[in-house]
Structure formats: structure tokens, C-alpha cells
Amino acid sequence: MVKTLKPETIAAQAGGAVDEATGALVPPIHTATTYIRDPDNQYRRGFAYSRPDNPVTRQAEDVLCRLEAGSACLMSGSGMAGATTAFLALEQSAHVVAPKVMYWALKKWLAEDAPALGIRATFVDTTNLDAIAAAVRPGETRLVWIETPANPTWDIADIRGAARIAHAAGAMLAVDSTIATPVLTQPLQLGADVVMHSATKYLNGHSDVIGGALVFARRDAYFERAARMRSMLGAVLGPFEASLLIRGMRTLHLRVRHQSATALTLAQHFASNPRILGVLYPGLDADKGYQTAVGQMTGGFGGMLSIRIRAGEEAAVRTAANVKLWKRATSLGGVESLIEHRASVEGPGTLCPPDLLRLSAGLEDAGDLIDDLEQALGSNG
Ligand SMILES: *Cc1c(COP(=O)(O)O)cnc(C)c1O
């Protein structure tokens, strides 16, 4: 019966659980750090101490696990905690393949911090399957990591193709699906072994929780090592955040579909603006990722797009300075639209074009957003 429910139904009812003690439809926030033992020294209810796990987080995990059609889910105190756990749970001295263009902080960790922990990353253009195939080392590569659509150019990686290559080399495929969300893409259904989310973004959707998640295709030894790593590092999501996240996920489908529609409207509108050198959005049929995106995304192409300002970096920074409605801030996936000059955020060594402005479409009226960005572009002279 449960298997046939549509994702919208699961999300709206937060998995359908009703609090047994009170009948409450909204789960209580259990703040306990410790739990009572049974008189015969057992912990039959499954909780002993709140560093490895807590009941509110478990309910959030249940919802996301079902939305991704996974076998197990581990939520963490941030997306980075989830992502680093996915690498740290690999067998010793692992080789991994990761994208050249990906979430900046994770790339920095892989390049600068992970080698001391025995993790050796090769960075390639993961939109090119031949490049992935050339980088994997059969028997040595443990994980291929892709991000799709990828920050901040929204490049699309072919999940099915990457899974085939990873598996042929004896490696797993992990997908950072933060931007796509389970509403638009379900990587496990396309062959991925693990999905990572920054729950900070669309899953929560209200810019008031830092959280992350890993969803696993199998409850296997790799999952067990990741669960152990989360417990040992103390990286679990706290109960207050889990409660907010459960609330946020109830409206996930409505938000993501609306934000995707708005992003497409913005992309189409600004594609012909002479002040703009190019719009980066996988939902534009001229975009290089469009065909692959159509093959693996359903119901939209995401709420993120970037625009490149023809007059260059200074004009881009000035455009961001001139908006009145858009909020000048980093992060994404919230109900309020955000704009940022991405190269300033990423700093030295970034591959991000200096003329690029990253846009996160919120839930405001698309016309209001267009008007404000038009006036900001126009006031550049
Ligand atoms: C934000 C983000 C992360 C990191 O998540 P945090 O919750 O900030 O730790 C990872 N990947 C992508 C695509 C992101 O947007």
C-alpha cells in the first residue's frame, strides 16, 4: 500500500506518521540527549544517546528516503557533513573521480584536505562520459562523484552513463542532487548508489536550517560505515533542525515546480537581452546540457540559473549592487530570490567566469523579478 503512494502525498503528510502518545499530526521535537534502558539492560526502542541518531531526524530521513526511493537515509548537520561522510566512509586510501566544476567548498576539501586522509581525487569534466571513463582506475577507484545541475554553470552530467562507467570499474556513483531535488530527478532510479543533498537548500526551502543528507540504494557495508562515521564525528542533524526540515519538505513539490517555472521564464526573458552575454540554464533548448537534462529530469529544470554580463566583471558586481527586490546573498533554494557575484564568493583559483551572476529563483511574482533585474541591468548605463 505504502509503495503506491505518490511522492506529493508522502511529502504533504511528512510520511503519514501520527504521534502515538498524543495523536499529534505534527511530530513532537524530542530534545533528549539520553534514553532510558529497559530493566533487562536492553534498548528495545532503538535509542540510547542522541549523537548517533535522534527520533525527529529519523522521521525526516524516512520522508526523504521514500522521496528518493532509497533503502536508507542519513541526515547530517550540513550538506558538507553529509558529503565528507560519503568520502570518509570509503575504504582506506581510495581513489575518487570528481567534477572540475562543482560545489566550491567540497572541491576545496577534496583538493586540499582529503589527500591527508588517504583520499586521492582526479578532477575531470563530468559532463563528458569519455573523460570519466579515462579517469576511473578499475579496482582502485571507489567512487565517482557528480553534481547535476552543477554549481554555478548548471552543467548537466549524464547519471545513467556515469553509473555504467563507475560500475564497470568496480566503483560506486554518488550524485549531489541538491539542485535537482527528488522532485525533478531520482538518481537512484537511474543507477546511482548514493545521493547527497544540502538540505539547507530546496529540501528545507526557507533559509532557516543548515542540514544535509545521504540516501543509499542499499543498506550495505558502505551504508554501515557511513552511519558509523556520522556517529563518530558527531555529525547528526539536531532535533530542532529536523523538525523545521520536516515542515519544509511538506511543500517541496509545490515550491520546486514553481521555482523551476520561474527560472525558465527568467532564462527565456534574459536570453535576448543585449546586455547579457549568455544565460546558463539547462531548460533552454540551446543549452549544451538540454538533451541530457530532458532525458533525466522530469517536471522542470530547477530554480537556479546564471547570467553573464556582457560588459564584464565590474558591471556584474554593479548589477548585483543595483537590485532592489532580489536579495544579495549566497545560498539558494529559499522562498526569496537571491543574486550573487559568484566569483567573489569562490575567491582565488575559481573557474567561475568573472562576469557571472548566480540567480536563485524564489516564489515571488516572475514579472516583479524581471522588472527589478531589468532596472538593475539598465542602471549600468
Ligand atoms: C550548499 C551546497 C552544498 C553544501 O551544503 P551545506 O549545507 O552548505 O553544507 C553542497 N552541494 C551543493 C550543490 C550546494 O548547493
PDB file of C-alpha atoms in Angstrom, residues 66-255:
ATOM      1  CA  ARG A  66      10.844   7.493   0.339  1.00  0.00           C
ATOM      2  CA  LEU A  67      11.018  10.531  -1.967  1.00  0.00           C
ATOM      3  CA  GLU A  68      14.307   9.224  -3.392  1.00  0.00           C
ATOM      4  CA  ALA A  69      13.073   5.606  -3.405  1.00  0.00           C
ATOM      5  CA  GLY A  70      16.171   4.650  -1.412  1.00  0.00           C
ATOM      6  CA  SER A  71      16.882   1.934   1.153  1.00  0.00           C
ATOM      7  CA  ALA A  72      18.377   4.096   3.881  1.00  0.00           C
ATOM      8  CA  CYS A  73      18.977   7.763   4.675  1.00  0.00           C
ATOM      9  CA  LEU A  74      21.415   9.538   6.981  1.00  0.00           C
ATOM     10  CA  MET A  75      20.833  13.204   7.727  1.00  0.00           C
ATOM     11  CA  SER A  76      23.663  15.361   8.901  1.00  0.00           C
ATOM     12  CA  GLY A  77      24.304  18.772  10.418  1.00  0.00           C
ATOM     13  CA  SER A  78      25.102  20.246   6.974  1.00  0.00           C
ATOM     14  CA  GLY A  79      25.416  19.265   3.336  1.00  0.00           C
ATOM     15  CA  MET A  80      29.199  19.337   3.734  1.00  0.00           C
ATOM     16  CA  ALA A  81      28.950  16.963   6.712  1.00  0.00           C
ATOM     17  CA  GLY A  82      26.974  14.554   4.513  1.00  0.00           C
ATOM     18  CA  ALA A  83      29.320  14.882   1.537  1.00  0.00           C
ATOM     19  CA  THR A  84      32.519  14.479   3.561  1.00  0.00           C
ATOM     20  CA  THR A  85      30.977  11.490   5.342  1.00  0.00           C
ATOM     21  CA  ALA A  86      30.347   9.877   1.950  1.00  0.00           C
ATOM     22  CA  PHE A  87      34.090  10.123   1.170  1.00  0.00           C
ATOM     23  CA  LEU A  88      35.316   9.238   4.649  1.00  0.00           C
ATOM     24  CA  ALA A  89      33.204   6.062   4.614  1.00  0.00           C
ATOM     25  CA  LEU A  90      35.154   4.710   1.627  1.00  0.00           C
ATOM     26  CA  GLU A  91      37.756   2.013   2.153  1.00  0.00           C
ATOM     27  CA  GLN A  92      41.242   3.180   3.036  1.00  0.00           C
ATOM     28  CA  SER A  93      43.323   5.146   0.514  1.00  0.00           C
ATOM     29  CA  ALA A  94      40.571   5.449  -2.035  1.00  0.00           C
ATOM     30  CA  HIS A  95      40.856   6.996  -5.464  1.00  0.00           C
ATOM     31  CA  VAL A  96      37.826   9.059  -6.465  1.00  0.00           C
ATOM     32  CA  VAL A  97      36.763  10.935  -9.587  1.00  0.00           C
ATOM     33  CA  ALA A  98      35.046  14.301  -9.141  1.00  0.00           C
ATOM     34  CA  PRO A  99      33.937  17.207 -11.343  1.00  0.00           C
ATOM     35  CA  LYS A 100      36.145  20.151 -12.274  1.00  0.00           C
ATOM     36  CA  VAL A 101      33.102  22.364 -11.807  1.00  0.00           C
ATOM     37  CA  MET A 102      31.236  21.521  -8.620  1.00  0.00           C
ATOM     38  CA  TYR A 103      30.179  22.966  -5.280  1.00  0.00           C
ATOM     39  CA  TRP A 104      33.228  25.043  -4.392  1.00  0.00           C
ATOM     40  CA  ALA A 105      33.703  24.125  -0.710  1.00  0.00           C
ATOM     41  CA  LEU A 106      33.552  20.400  -1.409  1.00  0.00           C
ATOM     42  CA  LYS A 107      36.055  20.701  -4.254  1.00  0.00           C
ATOM     43  CA  LYS A 108      38.360  22.640  -1.940  1.00  0.00           C
ATOM     44  CA  TRP A 109      38.085  19.920   0.735  1.00  0.00           C
ATOM     45  CA  LEU A 110      38.738  17.171  -1.802  1.00  0.00           C
ATOM     46  CA  ALA A 111      41.731  19.005  -3.244  1.00  0.00           C
ATOM     47  CA  GLU A 112      43.288  20.374  -0.060  1.00  0.00           C
ATOM     48  CA  ASP A 113      42.145  18.319   2.946  1.00  0.00           C
ATOM     49  CA  ALA A 114      41.156  14.871   1.711  1.00  0.00           C
ATOM     50  CA  PRO A 115      44.631  13.777   0.480  1.00  0.00           C
ATOM     51  CA  ALA A 116      45.953  13.749   4.060  1.00  0.00           C
ATOM     52  CA  LEU A 117      43.110  11.349   4.872  1.00  0.00           C
ATOM     53  CA  GLY A 118      44.115   8.970   2.070  1.00  0.00           C
ATOM     54  CA  ILE A 119      41.527  10.163  -0.458  1.00  0.00           C
ATOM     55  CA  ARG A 120      43.007  10.986  -3.874  1.00  0.00           C
ATOM     56  CA  ALA A 121      40.733  12.837  -6.272  1.00  0.00           C
ATOM     57  CA  THR A 122      41.052  13.215 -10.037  1.00  0.00           C
ATOM     58  CA  PHE A 123      39.023  16.177 -11.295  1.00  0.00           C
ATOM     59  CA  VAL A 124      37.534  15.875 -14.769  1.00  0.00           C
ATOM     60  CA  ASP A 125      34.796  17.362 -16.913  1.00  0.00           C
ATOM     61  CA  THR A 126      31.991  15.047 -15.750  1.00  0.00           C
ATOM     62  CA  THR A 127      29.653  16.313 -18.482  1.00  0.00           C
ATOM     63  CA  ASN A 128      31.897  14.250 -20.785  1.00  0.00           C
ATOM     64  CA  LEU A 129      31.483  10.490 -20.275  1.00  0.00           C
ATOM     65  CA  ASP A 130      34.749   9.786 -22.132  1.00  0.00           C
ATOM     66  CA  ALA A 131      36.583  11.947 -19.609  1.00  0.00           C
ATOM     67  CA  ILE A 132      35.060   9.961 -16.728  1.00  0.00           C
ATOM     68  CA  ALA A 133      35.937   6.680 -18.437  1.00  0.00           C
ATOM     69  CA  ALA A 134      39.535   7.843 -18.908  1.00  0.00           C
ATOM     70  CA  ALA A 135      39.838   8.873 -15.249  1.00  0.00           C
ATOM     71  CA  VAL A 136      38.475   5.772 -13.489  1.00  0.00           C
ATOM     72  CA  ARG A 137      41.048   3.187 -12.468  1.00  0.00           C
ATOM     73  CA  PRO A 138      39.447  -0.277 -12.367  1.00  0.00           C
ATOM     74  CA  GLY A 139      39.867  -1.862  -8.941  1.00  0.00           C
ATOM     75  CA  GLU A 140      41.304   1.340  -7.468  1.00  0.00           C
ATOM     76  CA  THR A 141      38.593   3.967  -7.963  1.00  0.00           C
ATOM     77  CA  ARG A 142      35.975   3.582  -5.236  1.00  0.00           C
ATOM     78  CA  LEU A 143      33.667   6.469  -6.024  1.00  0.00           C
ATOM     79  CA  VAL A 144      32.682   8.654  -8.950  1.00  0.00           C
ATOM     80  CA  TRP A 145      31.098  11.886  -7.724  1.00  0.00           C
ATOM     81  CA  ILE A 146      28.944  14.030  -9.974  1.00  0.00           C
ATOM     82  CA  GLU A 147      26.805  17.090  -9.365  1.00  0.00           C
ATOM     83  CA  THR A 148      23.907  17.791 -11.703  1.00  0.00           C
ATOM     84  CA  PRO A 149      22.867  20.502 -12.399  1.00  0.00           C
ATOM     85  CA  ALA A 150      26.275  21.748 -11.182  1.00  0.00           C
ATOM     86  CA  ASN A 151      27.139  24.984  -9.446  1.00  0.00           C
ATOM     87  CA  PRO A 152      27.438  27.666 -10.778  1.00  0.00           C
ATOM     88  CA  THR A 153      27.062  26.983 -14.523  1.00  0.00           C
ATOM     89  CA  TRP A 154      24.288  24.349 -14.186  1.00  0.00           C
ATOM     90  CA  ASP A 155      26.141  21.856 -16.347  1.00  0.00           C
ATOM     91  CA  ILE A 156      24.350  18.546 -16.700  1.00  0.00           C
ATOM     92  CA  ALA A 157      26.079  15.213 -16.107  1.00  0.00           C
ATOM     93  CA  ASP A 158      24.560  12.037 -17.553  1.00  0.00           C
ATOM     94  CA  ILE A 159      23.638   9.964 -14.484  1.00  0.00           C
ATOM     95  CA  ARG A 160      22.921   6.705 -16.344  1.00  0.00           C
ATOM     96  CA  GLY A 161      26.148   6.931 -18.327  1.00  0.00           C
ATOM     97  CA  ALA A 162      28.261   7.820 -15.286  1.00  0.00           C
ATOM     98  CA  ALA A 163      26.737   4.910 -13.331  1.00  0.00           C
ATOM     99  CA  ARG A 164      27.602   2.477 -16.125  1.00  0.00           C
ATOM    100  CA  ILE A 165      31.217   3.643 -16.223  1.00  0.00           C
ATOM    101  CA  ALA A 166      31.609   3.660 -12.438  1.00  0.00           C
ATOM    102  CA  HIS A 167      30.146   0.185 -12.035  1.00  0.00           C
ATOM    103  CA  ALA A 168      32.260  -1.271 -14.858  1.00  0.00           C
ATOM    104  CA  ALA A 169      35.334  -0.060 -12.943  1.00  0.00           C
ATOM    105  CA  GLY A 170      34.089  -1.511  -9.641  1.00  0.00           C
ATOM    106  CA  ALA A 171      33.263   1.943  -8.240  1.00  0.00           C
ATOM    107  CA  MET A 172      30.072   3.489  -6.886  1.00  0.00           C
ATOM    108  CA  LEU A 173      28.342   6.562  -8.281  1.00  0.00           C
ATOM    109  CA  ALA A 174      27.369   9.385  -5.927  1.00  0.00           C
ATOM    110  CA  VAL A 175      25.225  12.284  -7.112  1.00  0.00           C
ATOM    111  CA  ASP A 176      24.979  15.693  -5.456  1.00  0.00           C
ATOM    112  CA  SER A 177      21.323  16.257  -6.318  1.00  0.00           C
ATOM    113  CA  THR A 178      20.856  19.404  -4.226  1.00  0.00           C
ATOM    114  CA  ILE A 179      19.712  21.491  -7.187  1.00  0.00           C
ATOM    115  CA  ALA A 180      17.504  18.857  -8.842  1.00  0.00           C
ATOM    116  CA  THR A 181      15.815  17.616  -5.630  1.00  0.00           C
ATOM    117  CA  PRO A 182      13.847  14.344  -5.746  1.00  0.00           C
ATOM    118  CA  VAL A 183      11.048  16.305  -7.415  1.00  0.00           C
ATOM    119  CA  LEU A 184      12.990  16.680 -10.674  1.00  0.00           C
ATOM    120  CA  THR A 185      15.456  13.769 -10.638  1.00  0.00           C
ATOM    121  CA  GLN A 186      15.744  10.486  -8.777  1.00  0.00           C
ATOM    122  CA  PRO A 187      19.374   9.435  -9.257  1.00  0.00           C
ATOM    123  CA  LEU A 188      18.988   6.049  -7.535  1.00  0.00           C
ATOM    124  CA  GLN A 189      16.411   5.100 -10.161  1.00  0.00           C
ATOM    125  CA  LEU A 190      18.958   5.971 -12.850  1.00  0.00           C
ATOM    126  CA  GLY A 191      21.702   3.770 -11.417  1.00  0.00           C
ATOM    127  CA  ALA A 192      23.382   5.889  -8.727  1.00  0.00           C
ATOM    128  CA  ASP A 193      24.429   4.217  -5.463  1.00  0.00           C
ATOM    129  CA  VAL A 194      24.158   7.224  -3.193  1.00  0.00           C
ATOM    130  CA  VAL A 195      22.508  10.639  -3.408  1.00  0.00           C
ATOM    131  CA  MET A 196      23.684  13.658  -1.445  1.00  0.00           C
ATOM    132  CA  HIS A 197      21.645  16.749  -0.609  1.00  0.00           C
ATOM    133  CA  SER A 198      22.351  20.006   1.059  1.00  0.00           C
ATOM    134  CA  ALA A 199      19.015  20.057   2.918  1.00  0.00           C
ATOM    135  CA  THR A 200      19.859  23.704   3.618  1.00  0.00           C
ATOM    136  CA  LYS A 201      18.596  24.472   0.142  1.00  0.00           C
ATOM    137  CA  TYR A 202      15.349  23.258  -1.505  1.00  0.00           C
ATOM    138  CA  LEU A 203      14.512  20.425   0.889  1.00  0.00           C
ATOM    139  CA  ASN A 204      14.021  22.856   3.751  1.00  0.00           C
ATOM    140  CA  GLY A 205      13.420  25.795   1.434  1.00  0.00           C
ATOM    141  CA  HIS A 206      13.053  28.623   3.934  1.00  0.00           C
ATOM    142  CA  SER A 207      16.651  29.721   4.537  1.00  0.00           C
ATOM    143  CA  ASP A 208      16.490  28.780   8.218  1.00  0.00           C
ATOM    144  CA  VAL A 209      18.115  25.345   8.529  1.00  0.00           C
ATOM    145  CA  ILE A 210      21.627  24.087   7.838  1.00  0.00           C
ATOM    146  CA  GLY A 211      21.399  20.374   7.127  1.00  0.00           C
ATOM    147  CA  GLY A 212      22.429  17.596   4.786  1.00  0.00           C
ATOM    148  CA  ALA A 213      21.501  14.101   3.727  1.00  0.00           C
ATOM    149  CA  LEU A 214      22.818  10.947   2.124  1.00  0.00           C
ATOM    150  CA  VAL A 215      20.340   8.481   0.630  1.00  0.00           C
ATOM    151  CA  PHE A 216      21.601   4.984  -0.136  1.00  0.00           C
ATOM    152  CA  ALA A 217      20.451   2.498  -2.775  1.00  0.00           C
ATOM    153  CA  ARG A 218      21.305  -0.373  -0.422  1.00  0.00           C
ATOM    154  CA  ARG A 219      21.579  -0.917   3.303  1.00  0.00           C
ATOM    155  CA  ASP A 220      25.037  -2.420   2.769  1.00  0.00           C
ATOM    156  CA  ALA A 221      28.503  -2.292   4.338  1.00  0.00           C
ATOM    157  CA  TYR A 222      29.121   1.155   2.821  1.00  0.00           C
ATOM    158  CA  PHE A 223      25.960   2.486   4.452  1.00  0.00           C
ATOM    159  CA  GLU A 224      27.039   0.942   7.787  1.00  0.00           C
ATOM    160  CA  ARG A 225      30.429   2.654   7.577  1.00  0.00           C
ATOM    161  CA  ALA A 226      28.756   5.993   6.758  1.00  0.00           C
ATOM    162  CA  ALA A 227      26.404   5.600   9.747  1.00  0.00           C
ATOM    163  CA  ARG A 228      29.360   4.780  11.977  1.00  0.00           C
ATOM    164  CA  MET A 229      31.300   7.774  10.609  1.00  0.00           C
ATOM    165  CA  ARG A 230      28.371  10.112  11.297  1.00  0.00           C
ATOM    166  CA  SER A 231      28.149   8.808  14.846  1.00  0.00           C
ATOM    167  CA  MET A 232      31.902   9.008  15.492  1.00  0.00           C
ATOM    168  CA  LEU A 233      32.227  12.517  14.037  1.00  0.00           C
ATOM    169  CA  GLY A 234      29.047  13.650  15.795  1.00  0.00           C
ATOM    170  CA  ALA A 235      27.606  14.952  12.543  1.00  0.00           C
ATOM    171  CA  VAL A 236      23.923  14.106  13.069  1.00  0.00           C
ATOM    172  CA  LEU A 237      21.190  16.679  12.368  1.00  0.00           C
ATOM    173  CA  GLY A 238      19.771  18.229  15.572  1.00  0.00           C
ATOM    174  CA  PRO A 239      16.105  17.715  16.507  1.00  0.00           C
ATOM    175  CA  PHE A 240      15.048  21.368  16.069  1.00  0.00           C
ATOM    176  CA  GLU A 241      16.517  21.495  12.574  1.00  0.00           C
ATOM    177  CA  ALA A 242      14.970  18.128  11.750  1.00  0.00           C
ATOM    178  CA  SER A 243      11.565  19.432  12.811  1.00  0.00           C
ATOM    179  CA  LEU A 244      11.868  22.523  10.592  1.00  0.00           C
ATOM    180  CA  LEU A 245      13.068  20.331   7.745  1.00  0.00           C
ATOM    181  CA  ILE A 246      10.060  18.012   8.076  1.00  0.00           C
ATOM    182  CA  ARG A 247       7.841  21.084   7.844  1.00  0.00           C
ATOM    183  CA  GLY A 248       9.743  22.402   4.828  1.00  0.00           C
ATOM    184  CA  MET A 249       9.577  19.129   2.909  1.00  0.00           C
ATOM    185  CA  ARG A 250       5.758  19.109   3.109  1.00  0.00           C
ATOM    186  CA  THR A 251       5.677  21.808   0.407  1.00  0.00           C
ATOM    187  CA  LEU A 252       8.745  20.643  -1.564  1.00  0.00           C
ATOM    188  CA  HIS A 253       6.904  19.739  -4.765  1.00  0.00           C
ATOM    189  CA  LEU A 254       4.913  22.971  -4.946  1.00  0.00           C
ATOM    190  CA  ARG A 255       7.966  25.089  -4.301  1.00  0.00           C
TER     191      ARG A 255
END
